[in-house]
mmCIF file of C-alpha atoms in Angstrom:
data_model
loop_
_atom_site.group_PDB
_atom_site.id
_atom_site.type_symbol
_atom_site.label_atom_id
_atom_site.label_comp_id
_atom_site.label_asym_id
_atom_site.label_seq_id
_atom_site.Cartn_x
_atom_site.Cartn_y
_atom_site.Cartn_z
ATOM 1 C CA UNK A 1 8.610 -3.411 92.990
ATOM 2 C CA UNK A 2 5.086 -3.029 94.757
ATOM 3 C CA UNK A 3 2.166 -1.879 93.052
ATOM 4 C CA UNK A 4 0.859 1.699 93.877
ATOM 5 C CA UNK A 5 -2.535 3.452 93.435
ATOM 6 C CA UNK A 6 -1.144 5.136 90.449
ATOM 7 C CA UNK A 7 -0.634 1.669 89.021
ATOM 8 C CA UNK A 8 -3.919 0.567 89.583
ATOM 9 C CA UNK A 9 -5.251 3.667 87.821
ATOM 10 C CA UNK A 10 -2.819 2.905 84.703
ATOM 11 C CA UNK A 11 -4.109 -0.611 84.531
ATOM 12 C CA UNK A 12 -7.986 0.691 84.621
ATOM 13 C CA UNK A 13 -7.346 3.060 81.702
ATOM 14 C CA UNK A 14 -5.512 0.380 79.712
ATOM 15 C CA UNK A 15 -8.369 -1.914 80.014
ATOM 16 C CA UNK A 16 -10.724 0.758 79.025
ATOM 17 C CA UNK A 17 -8.355 1.512 76.054
ATOM 18 C CA UNK A 18 -8.304 -1.961 75.123
ATOM 19 C CA UNK A 19 -11.837 -2.366 74.840
ATOM 20 C CA UNK A 20 -12.363 0.895 72.989
ATOM 21 C CA UNK A 21 -9.376 0.122 70.535
ATOM 22 C CA UNK A 22 -10.968 -3.398 69.943
ATOM 23 C CA UNK A 23 -14.193 -1.825 69.006
ATOM 24 C CA UNK A 24 -12.689 0.813 66.625
ATOM 25 C CA UNK A 25 -10.505 -1.691 64.996
ATOM 26 C CA UNK A 26 -13.283 -3.992 64.366
ATOM 27 C CA UNK A 27 -15.332 -1.118 63.084
ATOM 28 C CA UNK A 28 -12.454 0.078 60.836
ATOM 29 C CA UNK A 29 -11.722 -3.500 59.329
ATOM 30 C CA UNK A 30 -15.521 -4.289 58.653
ATOM 31 C CA UNK A 31 -16.238 -3.888 54.819
ATOM 32 C CA UNK A 32 -19.242 -1.909 55.498
ATOM 33 C CA UNK A 33 -17.736 0.180 58.159
ATOM 34 C CA UNK A 34 -21.031 0.028 60.251
ATOM 35 C CA UNK A 35 -20.419 3.680 61.718
ATOM 36 C CA UNK A 36 -18.505 4.932 58.738
ATOM 37 C CA UNK A 37 -20.894 4.457 55.784
ATOM 38 C CA UNK A 38 -20.763 7.292 53.040
ATOM 39 C CA UNK A 39 -22.623 10.290 53.930
ATOM 40 C CA UNK A 40 -22.860 9.449 57.678
ATOM 41 C CA UNK A 41 -19.401 9.513 59.117
ATOM 42 C CA UNK A 42 -17.176 12.586 58.033
ATOM 43 C CA UNK A 43 -14.264 10.848 59.326
ATOM 44 C CA UNK A 44 -14.971 7.880 57.478
ATOM 45 C CA UNK A 45 -11.705 8.256 55.041
ATOM 46 C CA UNK A 46 -9.520 9.334 58.091
ATOM 47 C CA UNK A 47 -10.286 6.010 59.993
ATOM 48 C CA UNK A 48 -10.085 3.607 57.043
ATOM 49 C CA UNK A 49 -6.632 4.975 55.985
ATOM 50 C CA UNK A 50 -4.199 2.260 56.294
ATOM 51 C CA UNK A 51 -1.725 4.308 58.191
ATOM 52 C CA UNK A 52 -4.278 5.220 60.700
ATOM 53 C CA UNK A 53 -5.357 1.654 60.931
ATOM 54 C CA UNK A 54 -1.940 0.444 61.419
ATOM 55 C CA UNK A 55 -1.565 3.083 64.424
ATOM 56 C CA UNK A 56 -4.689 2.007 65.944
ATOM 57 C CA UNK A 57 -3.585 -1.682 65.846
ATOM 58 C CA UNK A 58 -0.025 -0.901 67.184
ATOM 59 C CA UNK A 59 -1.799 1.053 69.820
ATOM 60 C CA UNK A 60 -4.054 -1.736 70.582
ATOM 61 C CA UNK A 61 -1.034 -4.103 70.934
ATOM 62 C CA UNK A 62 0.901 -1.907 73.148
ATOM 63 C CA UNK A 63 -2.269 -1.160 75.391
ATOM 64 C CA UNK A 64 -2.732 -4.899 75.629
ATOM 65 C CA UNK A 65 0.669 -5.283 76.711
ATOM 66 C CA UNK A 66 0.286 -2.800 79.575
ATOM 67 C CA UNK A 67 -3.049 -4.240 80.385
ATOM 68 C CA UNK A 68 -1.420 -8.096 80.725
ATOM 69 C CA UNK A 69 1.512 -6.830 82.619
ATOM 70 C CA UNK A 70 -0.869 -4.850 84.910
ATOM 71 C CA UNK A 71 -2.908 -8.025 85.436
ATOM 72 C CA UNK A 72 0.017 -10.083 86.293
ATOM 73 C CA UNK A 73 1.105 -7.016 88.685
ATOM 74 C CA UNK A 74 -1.932 -7.030 90.338
ATOM 75 C CA UNK A 75 -2.287 -10.875 90.827
ATOM 76 C CA UNK A 76 1.262 -11.159 92.136
ATOM 77 C CA UNK A 77 1.297 -7.820 94.045
ATOM 78 C CA UNK A 78 4.917 -7.456 92.780
ATOM 79 C CA UNK A 79 6.304 -7.125 89.434
ATOM 80 C CA UNK A 80 9.865 -8.417 87.910
ATOM 81 C CA UNK A 81 12.128 -5.723 86.742
ATOM 82 C CA UNK A 82 12.034 -7.056 83.341
ATOM 83 C CA UNK A 83 8.236 -7.040 83.046
ATOM 84 C CA UNK A 84 8.349 -3.455 84.657
ATOM 85 C CA UNK A 85 10.739 -2.327 81.838
ATOM 86 C CA UNK A 86 8.635 -3.927 78.990
ATOM 87 C CA UNK A 87 5.567 -2.145 80.769
ATOM 88 C CA UNK A 88 7.363 1.402 80.731
ATOM 89 C CA UNK A 89 8.635 0.745 77.281
ATOM 90 C CA UNK A 90 4.988 -0.036 76.203
ATOM 91 C CA UNK A 91 3.745 3.280 77.730
ATOM 92 C CA UNK A 92 6.304 5.380 76.182
ATOM 93 C CA UNK A 93 5.644 3.755 72.825
ATOM 94 C CA UNK A 94 2.018 4.779 73.302
ATOM 95 C CA UNK A 95 2.617 8.257 74.301
ATOM 96 C CA UNK A 96 4.765 8.402 70.949
ATOM 97 C CA UNK A 97 2.093 6.845 68.770
ATOM 98 C CA UNK A 98 -0.348 9.639 69.740
ATOM 99 C CA UNK A 99 2.208 12.151 68.328
ATOM 100 C CA UNK A 100 2.601 9.929 65.417
ATOM 101 C CA UNK A 101 -1.124 9.950 64.664
ATOM 102 C CA UNK A 102 -1.008 13.813 64.815
ATOM 103 C CA UNK A 103 1.599 13.921 62.296
ATOM 104 C CA UNK A 104 0.276 11.190 59.844
ATOM 105 C CA UNK A 105 -3.165 12.370 60.243
ATOM 106 C CA UNK A 106 -2.092 15.668 59.008
ATOM 107 C CA UNK A 107 0.094 14.637 56.077
ATOM 108 C CA UNK A 108 -2.774 13.292 53.902
ATOM 109 C CA UNK A 109 -6.006 14.844 52.523
ATOM 110 C CA UNK A 110 -8.934 13.018 53.723
ATOM 111 C CA UNK A 111 -11.922 15.301 52.699
ATOM 112 C CA UNK A 112 -13.325 18.836 53.783
ATOM 113 C CA UNK A 113 -13.381 18.155 57.392
ATOM 114 C CA UNK A 114 -9.614 17.980 57.959
ATOM 115 C CA UNK A 115 -9.603 20.916 59.912
ATOM 116 C CA UNK A 116 -12.323 19.490 61.952
ATOM 117 C CA UNK A 117 -10.558 16.224 63.128
ATOM 118 C CA UNK A 118 -10.010 17.695 66.508
ATOM 119 C CA UNK A 119 -6.440 16.380 67.311
ATOM 120 C CA UNK A 120 -5.566 18.711 69.887
ATOM 121 C CA UNK A 121 -2.710 18.595 72.433
ATOM 122 C CA UNK A 122 -2.223 14.961 73.202
ATOM 123 C CA UNK A 123 -3.163 15.032 76.845
ATOM 124 C CA UNK A 124 -2.990 11.386 77.263
ATOM 125 C CA UNK A 125 0.599 11.368 76.007
ATOM 126 C CA UNK A 126 1.462 13.734 78.512
ATOM 127 C CA UNK A 127 0.001 12.093 81.448
ATOM 128 C CA UNK A 128 1.841 8.856 80.255
ATOM 129 C CA UNK A 129 5.090 10.673 80.307
ATOM 130 C CA UNK A 130 4.456 12.016 83.666
ATOM 131 C CA UNK A 131 3.596 8.542 84.763
ATOM 132 C CA UNK A 132 6.890 7.302 83.419
ATOM 133 C CA UNK A 133 8.456 10.170 85.417
ATOM 134 C CA UNK A 134 6.841 9.246 88.692
ATOM 135 C CA UNK A 135 7.670 5.441 88.269
ATOM 136 C CA UNK A 136 11.478 6.234 87.862
ATOM 137 C CA UNK A 137 11.087 7.144 91.702
ATOM 138 C CA UNK A 138 12.858 10.553 91.781
ATOM 139 C CA UNK A 139 13.023 11.504 95.286
ATOM 140 C CA UNK A 140 13.670 15.397 95.170
ATOM 141 C CA UNK A 141 10.208 16.797 95.004
ATOM 142 C CA UNK A 142 11.405 20.087 93.450
ATOM 143 C CA UNK A 143 13.152 18.071 90.830
ATOM 144 C CA UNK A 144 10.211 16.018 90.229
ATOM 145 C CA UNK A 145 7.869 19.088 89.800
ATOM 146 C CA UNK A 146 10.389 20.954 87.601
ATOM 147 C CA UNK A 147 10.532 17.869 85.489
ATOM 148 C CA UNK A 148 6.742 17.460 85.189
ATOM 149 C CA UNK A 149 6.426 21.146 84.442
ATOM 150 C CA UNK A 150 9.117 20.625 81.682
ATOM 151 C CA UNK A 151 7.066 17.647 80.032
ATOM 152 C CA UNK A 152 4.073 19.758 79.911
ATOM 153 C CA UNK A 153 5.874 22.719 78.635
ATOM 154 C CA UNK A 154 7.775 20.703 76.009
ATOM 155 C CA UNK A 155 4.704 18.970 74.715
ATOM 156 C CA UNK A 156 2.544 22.374 74.375
ATOM 157 C CA UNK A 157 5.607 23.760 72.826
ATOM 158 C CA UNK A 158 5.908 21.318 70.186
ATOM 159 C CA UNK A 159 2.054 21.226 69.496
ATOM 160 C CA UNK A 160 2.226 24.800 69.023
ATOM 161 C CA UNK A 161 5.135 24.786 66.655
ATOM 162 C CA UNK A 162 3.513 22.223 64.483
ATOM 163 C CA UNK A 163 -0.144 23.559 64.832
ATOM 164 C CA UNK A 164 -0.015 25.518 61.363
ATOM 165 C CA UNK A 165 2.190 23.271 59.431
ATOM 166 C CA UNK A 166 0.092 20.104 60.470
ATOM 167 C CA UNK A 167 -3.292 21.881 59.943
ATOM 168 C CA UNK A 168 -4.497 20.944 63.577
ATOM 169 C CA UNK A 169 -6.655 23.960 63.903
ATOM 170 C CA UNK A 170 -10.380 23.519 64.347
ATOM 171 C CA UNK A 171 -13.466 25.604 64.822
ATOM 172 C CA UNK A 172 -15.429 25.819 67.929
ATOM 173 C CA UNK A 173 -19.054 27.138 67.779
ATOM 174 C CA UNK A 174 -21.815 27.950 70.204
ATOM 175 C CA UNK A 175 -23.834 24.770 70.549
ATOM 176 C CA UNK A 176 -26.426 24.657 67.928
ATOM 177 C CA UNK A 177 -25.429 27.849 65.955
ATOM 178 C CA UNK A 178 -22.626 28.541 63.620
ATOM 179 C CA UNK A 179 -21.479 31.460 65.748
ATOM 180 C CA UNK A 180 -17.627 30.931 66.339
ATOM 181 C CA UNK A 181 -16.376 30.968 69.885
ATOM 182 C CA UNK A 182 -13.038 32.074 68.578
#
């Protein structure tokens, strides 16, 4: 299978994700939590929770897999079917890990800022699911558009179903004030 422009974009995103996750994991694993000292980072308890750390490490491993297979793909200008299947499986797992973090992050109490965590609709998960759909090679454009719409509607629908139970709400204020936007 030949590499497309969409694949280059995904590989670039994976490189950025790997760098960001490495920095996040280093910060989480440092004993002093350079960016998470008490009184400074309201999300310190969240990012140092063992479950969240494991989710971040798993996400790092799968993004690294995507990045490595992507580099091989760029180098060879083609990819073996086995590597493509592993790459697509890694992307699917990354998309599901975002939902896992939403669920897990809402099941434990980590301070008064729980409702301010800002874990919104997992846009990256939706984008990755659409990428998987595009790589399947569906030729009918109406079917493809319908499936993309279905992915978006399903993700938003699931999010709205769990919004209250998982306490995913957060307040938005006008900048510099405590006047709520909604």
